[in-house]
Amino acid sequence: MKNIIFIAPPAAGKGTYSKLLQDKYNIPHISTGDLLRDEVNKGTSLGQEIAEDMKTGKLISDDIITNLLKNRLKEEDCNNGYILDGYPRNIAQAKTYEEMLASLNKDLGLVIYLEVDKDLALNRALYRVVCPNCGASFNTKIDAFKPKEDGICDICHHQLETRKDDNEQTFLKRFDTYLENTSALINYYQEKGVLRKIKSENNDTNEIMLNKIRGVIND
Ligand code: AP5
Ligand code: MG
């Protein structure tokens, strides 16, 4: 299986579809946002250092991310491929990532650009609930993404919660940060010939999205 990177604005569905692929292909889903939230939830000194920036939607320093990610990619479950969600987020990270891949003897693989309209993404973020234990995302307003039982994770049965950065002000800041930093990566990867594009629409179910993703993985 190829390594897969998801590039997309906030609340486009990176986490949701990464989990689907994780189950389908039995490869790990690695979200830099989840790695950082774990540090905050555990209250480590790193967690305390980054908590405020995460709450307000600022990017965390490249050094911190590089360190966390490199350690994660060394783990054995990454040997047969993985899905990277939320990284790289700027050209500097993309270049660091290539050095990391070379040192770990891994390939770049495929980059999937997941397009979504801003209003649609905002609406998804405002009603999102997440599992702090396994990282799954659900939505309290959108039928196809409601948890089976209110407030409980379908996957690990942990209590769901709202993310601290899921309010309108922070969402807009995250979206602007995405446009300023991350969208440049689309050309970067297009020129390398590894970019595949799909669009996430309002009524797409998990099955529809999985088919769209499998279409670009296999082409
Ligand atoms: P991160 O956790 O990566 O957040 P993000 O990029 O803002 O993306 P989200 O997690 O909000 O959205 P998603 O695309 O995963 O959507 P989801 O599947 O949940 O980063 C958070 C912060 O960490 C950053 O702001 C930054 O501070 C820091 N950070 C992380 N990585 C970093 C890096 N590399 N460098 C520096 N800083 C970094 O879906 C959203 C909602 O929509 C859910 O409710 C879901 O149920 C619903 N949904 C999904 N699909 C559909 C559909 N088809 N129809 C209807 N609803 C749907
Ligand atoms: Mg996510």
mmCIF file of N, CA and C and ligand atoms in Angstrom, residues 8-18 29 31-34 36-37 50 53-62 65 85-90 93 114 120-121 123-130 135-140 142 144-146 163 165-166 170-171 174-175 177-178 200-206 209, ligand 1:
data_model
loop_
_atom_site.group_PDB
_atom_site.id
_atom_site.type_symbol
_atom_site.label_atom_id
_atom_site.label_comp_id
_atom_site.label_asym_id
_atom_site.label_seq_id
_atom_site.Cartn_x
_atom_site.Cartn_y
_atom_site.Cartn_z
ATOM 1 N N ALA A 8 -6.135 19.340 2.913
ATOM 2 C CA ALA A 8 -7.490 19.882 2.830
ATOM 3 C C ALA A 8 -7.669 20.959 3.885
ATOM 4 N N PRO A 9 -8.637 21.850 3.660
ATOM 5 C CA PRO A 9 -8.941 22.844 4.686
ATOM 6 C C PRO A 9 -9.513 22.203 5.944
ATOM 7 N N PRO A 10 -9.636 22.982 7.026
ATOM 8 C CA PRO A 10 -10.246 22.434 8.246
ATOM 9 C C PRO A 10 -11.664 21.933 7.973
ATOM 10 N N ALA A 11 -12.005 20.872 8.637
ATOM 11 C CA ALA A 11 -13.348 20.264 8.581
ATOM 12 C C ALA A 11 -13.740 19.772 7.194
ATOM 13 N N ALA A 12 -12.750 19.493 6.344
ATOM 14 C CA ALA A 12 -13.051 18.942 5.012
ATOM 15 C C ALA A 12 -13.406 17.460 5.102
ATOM 16 N N GLY A 13 -12.936 16.799 6.149
ATOM 17 C CA GLY A 13 -13.203 15.364 6.296
ATOM 18 C C GLY A 13 -11.929 14.521 6.331
ATOM 19 N N LYS A 14 -10.774 15.146 6.509
ATOM 20 C CA LYS A 14 -9.502 14.396 6.517
ATOM 21 C C LYS A 14 -9.544 13.263 7.545
ATOM 22 N N GLY A 15 -9.949 13.612 8.753
ATOM 23 C CA GLY A 15 -9.973 12.623 9.829
ATOM 24 C C GLY A 15 -10.992 11.527 9.548
ATOM 25 N N THR A 16 -12.182 11.936 9.102
ATOM 26 C CA THR A 16 -13.256 10.967 8.841
ATOM 27 C C THR A 16 -12.818 9.953 7.788
ATOM 28 N N TYR A 17 -12.260 10.429 6.685
ATOM 29 C CA TYR A 17 -11.922 9.516 5.594
ATOM 30 C C TYR A 17 -10.636 8.745 5.888
ATOM 31 N N SER A 18 -9.748 9.345 6.668
ATOM 32 C CA SER A 18 -8.541 8.605 7.064
ATOM 33 C C SER A 18 -8.922 7.373 7.868
ATOM 34 N N HIS A 29 -3.660 5.583 10.751
ATOM 35 C CA HIS A 29 -4.011 6.977 10.474
ATOM 36 C C HIS A 29 -3.191 7.841 11.423
ATOM 37 N N SER A 31 -2.553 11.612 12.504
ATOM 38 C CA SER A 31 -2.990 13.009 12.409
ATOM 39 C C SER A 31 -2.085 13.842 13.307
ATOM 40 N N THR A 32 -1.421 14.847 12.727
ATOM 41 C CA THR A 32 -0.551 15.680 13.577
ATOM 42 C C THR A 32 -1.404 16.451 14.586
ATOM 43 N N GLY A 33 -2.645 16.807 14.175
ATOM 44 C CA GLY A 33 -3.545 17.463 15.133
ATOM 45 C C GLY A 33 -3.812 16.561 16.330
ATOM 46 N N ASP A 34 -4.063 15.263 16.077
ATOM 47 C CA ASP A 34 -4.306 14.315 17.179
ATOM 48 C C ASP A 34 -3.053 14.136 18.042
ATOM 49 N N LEU A 36 -0.789 16.302 18.620
ATOM 50 C CA LEU A 36 -0.666 17.512 19.450
ATOM 51 C C LEU A 36 -1.737 17.548 20.546
ATOM 52 N N ARG A 37 -2.984 17.188 20.177
ATOM 53 C CA ARG A 37 -4.056 17.184 21.192
ATOM 54 C C ARG A 37 -3.764 16.169 22.297
ATOM 55 N N ILE A 50 1.839 24.367 23.965
ATOM 56 C CA ILE A 50 1.131 24.552 22.695
ATOM 57 C C ILE A 50 -0.380 24.769 22.856
ATOM 58 N N ASP A 53 -1.947 28.162 21.552
ATOM 59 C CA ASP A 53 -1.875 28.323 20.091
ATOM 60 C C ASP A 53 -2.878 27.412 19.394
ATOM 61 N N MET A 54 -3.055 26.210 19.915
ATOM 62 C CA MET A 54 -4.013 25.298 19.281
ATOM 63 C C MET A 54 -5.436 25.821 19.443
ATOM 64 N N LYS A 55 -5.708 26.374 20.635
ATOM 65 C CA LYS A 55 -7.049 26.893 20.907
ATOM 66 C C LYS A 55 -7.410 28.036 19.958
ATOM 67 N N THR A 56 -6.407 28.821 19.570
ATOM 68 C CA THR A 56 -6.689 29.980 18.718
ATOM 69 C C THR A 56 -6.423 29.696 17.236
ATOM 70 N N GLY A 57 -6.024 28.475 16.901
ATOM 71 C CA GLY A 57 -5.906 28.094 15.489
ATOM 72 C C GLY A 57 -4.588 28.470 14.833
ATOM 73 N N LYS A 58 -3.550 28.776 15.648
ATOM 74 C CA LYS A 58 -2.235 29.080 15.048
ATOM 75 C C LYS A 58 -1.493 27.782 14.746
ATOM 76 N N LEU A 59 -0.582 27.856 13.778
ATOM 77 C CA LEU A 59 0.250 26.677 13.517
ATOM 78 C C LEU A 59 1.262 26.507 14.636
ATOM 79 N N ILE A 60 1.591 25.272 14.932
ATOM 80 C CA ILE A 60 2.622 24.941 15.931
ATOM 81 C C ILE A 60 3.974 24.870 15.197
ATOM 82 N N SER A 61 5.067 25.136 15.927
ATOM 83 C CA SER A 61 6.364 25.269 15.245
ATOM 84 C C SER A 61 6.766 23.979 14.532
ATOM 85 N N ASP A 62 7.446 24.175 13.413
ATOM 86 C CA ASP A 62 7.853 23.027 12.595
ATOM 87 C C ASP A 62 8.721 22.048 13.389
ATOM 88 N N ILE A 65 6.594 19.685 15.504
ATOM 89 C CA ILE A 65 5.874 18.708 14.669
ATOM 90 C C ILE A 65 6.840 17.660 14.112
ATOM 91 N N ASP A 85 -2.512 12.869 8.003
ATOM 92 C CA ASP A 85 -3.619 13.846 7.997
ATOM 93 C C ASP A 85 -3.141 15.101 8.729
ATOM 94 N N GLY A 86 -3.053 16.214 7.998
ATOM 95 C CA GLY A 86 -2.669 17.481 8.644
ATOM 96 C C GLY A 86 -1.189 17.792 8.540
ATOM 97 N N TYR A 87 -0.463 17.061 7.758
ATOM 98 C CA TYR A 87 0.974 17.284 7.567
ATOM 99 C C TYR A 87 1.343 16.773 6.194
ATOM 100 N N PRO A 88 2.218 17.450 5.439
ATOM 101 C CA PRO A 88 2.783 18.770 5.731
ATOM 102 C C PRO A 88 1.751 19.880 5.538
ATOM 103 N N ARG A 89 2.027 21.018 6.169
ATOM 104 C CA ARG A 89 1.083 22.127 6.149
ATOM 105 C C ARG A 89 1.688 23.380 5.535
ATOM 106 N N ASN A 90 2.927 23.318 5.156
ATOM 107 C CA ASN A 90 3.559 24.432 4.429
ATOM 108 C C ASN A 90 4.743 23.843 3.654
ATOM 109 N N GLN A 93 7.601 22.409 5.745
ATOM 110 C CA GLN A 93 7.323 21.059 6.280
ATOM 111 C C GLN A 93 7.431 20.007 5.169
ATOM 112 N N LEU A 114 -8.303 17.244 -0.918
ATOM 113 C CA LEU A 114 -9.725 17.118 -0.639
ATOM 114 C C LEU A 114 -10.330 18.524 -0.611
ATOM 115 N N LEU A 120 -19.652 25.186 3.876
ATOM 116 C CA LEU A 120 -19.973 23.796 4.205
ATOM 117 C C LEU A 120 -19.043 23.308 5.329
ATOM 118 N N ALA A 121 -17.765 23.625 5.197
ATOM 119 C CA ALA A 121 -16.789 23.201 6.216
ATOM 120 C C ALA A 121 -17.093 23.859 7.562
ATOM 121 N N ASN A 123 -19.971 24.829 8.711
ATOM 122 C CA ASN A 123 -21.141 24.169 9.266
ATOM 123 C C ASN A 123 -20.804 22.800 9.859
ATOM 124 N N ARG A 124 -19.896 22.107 9.201
ATOM 125 C CA ARG A 124 -19.479 20.801 9.729
ATOM 126 C C ARG A 124 -18.711 20.969 11.049
ATOM 127 N N ALA A 125 -17.841 21.981 11.088
ATOM 128 C CA ALA A 125 -17.004 22.167 12.291
ATOM 129 C C ALA A 125 -17.860 22.541 13.495
ATOM 130 N N LEU A 126 -18.875 23.380 13.260
ATOM 131 C CA LEU A 126 -19.661 23.877 14.398
ATOM 132 C C LEU A 126 -20.453 22.768 15.086
ATOM 133 N N TYR A 127 -20.762 21.700 14.332
ATOM 134 C CA TYR A 127 -21.559 20.617 14.923
ATOM 135 C C TYR A 127 -20.756 19.322 15.067
ATOM 136 N N ARG A 128 -19.436 19.456 14.992
ATOM 137 C CA ARG A 128 -18.590 18.263 15.118
ATOM 138 C C ARG A 128 -18.461 17.855 16.586
ATOM 139 N N VAL A 129 -18.452 16.561 16.826
ATOM 140 C CA VAL A 129 -18.061 16.015 18.132
ATOM 141 C C VAL A 129 -16.995 14.956 17.860
ATOM 142 N N VAL A 130 -15.992 14.892 18.727
ATOM 143 C CA VAL A 130 -14.868 13.993 18.458
ATOM 144 C C VAL A 130 -14.624 13.072 19.647
ATOM 145 N N GLY A 135 -9.942 9.384 18.309
ATOM 146 C CA GLY A 135 -9.817 10.440 17.298
ATOM 147 C C GLY A 135 -10.936 10.461 16.266
ATOM 148 N N ALA A 136 -11.944 9.586 16.375
ATOM 149 C CA ALA A 136 -13.019 9.575 15.376
ATOM 150 C C ALA A 136 -13.852 10.865 15.459
ATOM 151 N N SER A 137 -14.385 11.285 14.308
ATOM 152 C CA SER A 137 -15.210 12.505 14.226
ATOM 153 C C SER A 137 -16.644 12.147 13.898
ATOM 154 N N PHE A 138 -17.575 12.824 14.549
ATOM 155 C CA PHE A 138 -18.992 12.647 14.244
ATOM 156 C C PHE A 138 -19.616 14.030 14.146
ATOM 157 N N ASN A 139 -20.915 14.050 13.800
ATOM 158 C CA ASN A 139 -21.581 15.340 13.673
ATOM 159 C C ASN A 139 -22.981 15.237 14.237
ATOM 160 N N THR A 140 -23.350 16.214 15.069
ATOM 161 C CA THR A 140 -24.641 16.104 15.745
ATOM 162 C C THR A 140 -25.797 16.565 14.865
ATOM 163 N N ILE A 142 -25.660 16.347 11.084
ATOM 164 C CA ILE A 142 -25.716 15.728 9.754
ATOM 165 C C ILE A 142 -26.007 14.237 9.933
ATOM 166 N N ALA A 144 -25.974 11.414 8.303
ATOM 167 C CA ALA A 144 -25.054 10.325 7.935
ATOM 168 C C ALA A 144 -23.840 10.247 8.864
ATOM 169 N N PHE A 145 -23.605 11.304 9.646
ATOM 170 C CA PHE A 145 -22.407 11.339 10.493
ATOM 171 C C PHE A 145 -22.731 11.426 11.988
ATOM 172 N N LYS A 146 -24.017 11.219 12.323
ATOM 173 C CA LYS A 146 -24.385 11.218 13.750
ATOM 174 C C LYS A 146 -23.864 9.948 14.416
ATOM 175 N N ARG A 163 -14.281 19.958 20.224
ATOM 176 C CA ARG A 163 -12.908 20.472 20.205
ATOM 177 C C ARG A 163 -12.879 21.946 20.576
ATOM 178 N N ASP A 165 -11.104 24.224 19.438
ATOM 179 C CA ASP A 165 -10.927 25.141 18.300
ATOM 180 C C ASP A 165 -12.116 25.103 17.341
ATOM 181 N N ASP A 166 -13.226 24.469 17.736
ATOM 182 C CA ASP A 166 -14.393 24.421 16.854
ATOM 183 C C ASP A 166 -15.419 25.496 17.189
ATOM 184 N N THR A 170 -12.346 30.804 15.583
ATOM 185 C CA THR A 170 -11.126 30.006 15.403
ATOM 186 C C THR A 170 -11.165 29.249 14.083
ATOM 187 N N PHE A 171 -12.359 28.787 13.707
ATOM 188 C CA PHE A 171 -12.458 28.095 12.418
ATOM 189 C C PHE A 171 -12.004 29.031 11.298
ATOM 190 N N ARG A 174 -8.337 29.360 11.260
ATOM 191 C CA ARG A 174 -7.707 28.142 10.729
ATOM 192 C C ARG A 174 -7.846 28.093 9.210
ATOM 193 N N PHE A 175 -9.005 28.525 8.720
ATOM 194 C CA PHE A 175 -9.221 28.490 7.270
ATOM 195 C C PHE A 175 -8.272 29.473 6.581
ATOM 196 N N THR A 177 -5.398 30.514 7.727
ATOM 197 C CA THR A 177 -4.047 29.946 7.852
ATOM 198 C C THR A 177 -3.833 28.890 6.773
ATOM 199 N N TYR A 178 -4.869 28.102 6.539
ATOM 200 C CA TYR A 178 -4.791 27.086 5.480
ATOM 201 C C TYR A 178 -4.518 27.754 4.128
ATOM 202 N N SER A 200 -15.371 16.995 -1.625
ATOM 203 C CA SER A 200 -16.328 16.485 -0.645
ATOM 204 C C SER A 200 -17.581 17.357 -0.699
ATOM 205 N N GLU A 201 -18.709 16.747 -1.057
ATOM 206 C CA GLU A 201 -19.973 17.489 -1.190
ATOM 207 C C GLU A 201 -20.830 17.237 0.041
ATOM 208 N N ASN A 202 -21.865 18.085 0.161
ATOM 209 C CA ASN A 202 -22.698 18.056 1.355
ATOM 210 C C ASN A 202 -23.299 16.689 1.675
ATOM 211 N N ASN A 203 -23.827 16.024 0.639
ATOM 212 C CA ASN A 203 -24.566 14.795 0.926
ATOM 213 C C ASN A 203 -23.752 13.523 0.738
ATOM 214 N N ASP A 204 -22.455 13.665 0.603
ATOM 215 C CA ASP A 204 -21.633 12.468 0.413
ATOM 216 C C ASP A 204 -21.664 11.587 1.664
ATOM 217 N N THR A 205 -21.995 10.335 1.453
ATOM 218 C CA THR A 205 -21.939 9.386 2.580
ATOM 219 C C THR A 205 -20.527 8.798 2.642
ATOM 220 N N ASN A 206 -20.262 8.018 3.671
ATOM 221 C CA ASN A 206 -18.965 7.348 3.782
ATOM 222 C C ASN A 206 -18.672 6.488 2.542
ATOM 223 N N MET A 209 -17.681 8.626 -0.435
ATOM 224 C CA MET A 209 -16.327 9.166 -0.273
ATOM 225 C C MET A 209 -15.269 8.075 -0.455
HETATM 226 P P1 AP5 B 1 -6.082 19.454 12.747
HETATM 227 O O1 AP5 B 1 -6.537 18.565 13.824
HETATM 228 O O2 AP5 B 1 -5.312 18.899 11.610
HETATM 229 O O3 AP5 B 1 -7.336 20.303 12.251
HETATM 230 P P2 AP5 B 1 -7.769 20.880 10.832
HETATM 231 O O4 AP5 B 1 -6.769 20.829 9.741
HETATM 232 O O5 AP5 B 1 -8.349 22.196 11.136
HETATM 233 O O6 AP5 B 1 -8.778 19.823 10.328
HETATM 234 P P3 AP5 B 1 -9.973 19.239 11.150
HETATM 235 O O7 AP5 B 1 -9.521 18.148 12.052
HETATM 236 O O8 AP5 B 1 -10.749 20.364 11.742
HETATM 237 O O9 AP5 B 1 -10.894 18.673 9.990
HETATM 238 P P4 AP5 B 1 -10.912 17.295 9.240
HETATM 239 O O10 AP5 B 1 -10.591 17.594 7.805
HETATM 240 O O11 AP5 B 1 -10.149 16.232 9.936
HETATM 241 O O12 AP5 B 1 -12.489 17.005 9.298
HETATM 242 P P5 AP5 B 1 -13.323 15.837 10.023
HETATM 243 O O13 AP5 B 1 -13.076 14.518 9.363
HETATM 244 O O14 AP5 B 1 -13.194 15.927 11.488
HETATM 245 O O15 AP5 B 1 -5.167 20.625 13.353
HETATM 246 C C1 AP5 B 1 -5.592 21.338 14.521
HETATM 247 C C2 AP5 B 1 -4.506 22.302 14.928
HETATM 248 O O16 AP5 B 1 -3.292 21.581 15.249
HETATM 249 C C3 AP5 B 1 -4.066 23.342 13.895
HETATM 250 O O17 AP5 B 1 -4.921 24.462 13.887
HETATM 251 C C4 AP5 B 1 -2.659 23.658 14.396
HETATM 252 O O18 AP5 B 1 -2.700 24.498 15.538
HETATM 253 C C5 AP5 B 1 -2.135 22.312 14.838
HETATM 254 N N1 AP5 B 1 -1.450 21.527 13.789
HETATM 255 C C6 AP5 B 1 -1.842 20.322 13.291
HETATM 256 N N2 AP5 B 1 -0.975 19.893 12.366
HETATM 257 C C7 AP5 B 1 -0.007 20.840 12.278
HETATM 258 C C8 AP5 B 1 1.159 20.972 11.467
HETATM 259 N N3 AP5 B 1 1.501 20.033 10.561
HETATM 260 N N4 AP5 B 1 1.927 22.076 11.636
HETATM 261 C C9 AP5 B 1 1.605 23.022 12.536
HETATM 262 N N5 AP5 B 1 0.502 22.968 13.328
HETATM 263 C C10 AP5 B 1 -0.302 21.877 13.188
HETATM 264 O O19 AP5 B 1 -14.813 16.258 9.564
HETATM 265 C C11 AP5 B 1 -15.383 17.469 10.011
HETATM 266 C C12 AP5 B 1 -16.854 17.287 10.328
HETATM 267 O O20 AP5 B 1 -17.579 17.050 9.132
HETATM 268 C C13 AP5 B 1 -17.182 16.112 11.262
HETATM 269 O O21 AP5 B 1 -18.232 16.521 12.101
HETATM 270 C C14 AP5 B 1 -17.631 15.009 10.284
HETATM 271 O O22 AP5 B 1 -18.541 14.118 10.905
HETATM 272 C C15 AP5 B 1 -18.315 15.828 9.210
HETATM 273 N N6 AP5 B 1 -18.247 15.239 7.869
HETATM 274 C C16 AP5 B 1 -17.197 14.627 7.301
HETATM 275 N N7 AP5 B 1 -17.496 14.277 6.027
HETATM 276 C C17 AP5 B 1 -18.739 14.719 5.783
HETATM 277 C C18 AP5 B 1 -19.600 14.695 4.637
HETATM 278 N N8 AP5 B 1 -19.231 14.129 3.483
HETATM 279 N N9 AP5 B 1 -20.820 15.259 4.731
HETATM 280 C C19 AP5 B 1 -21.191 15.831 5.874
HETATM 281 N N10 AP5 B 1 -20.431 15.902 7.007
HETATM 282 C C20 AP5 B 1 -19.218 15.342 6.956
#
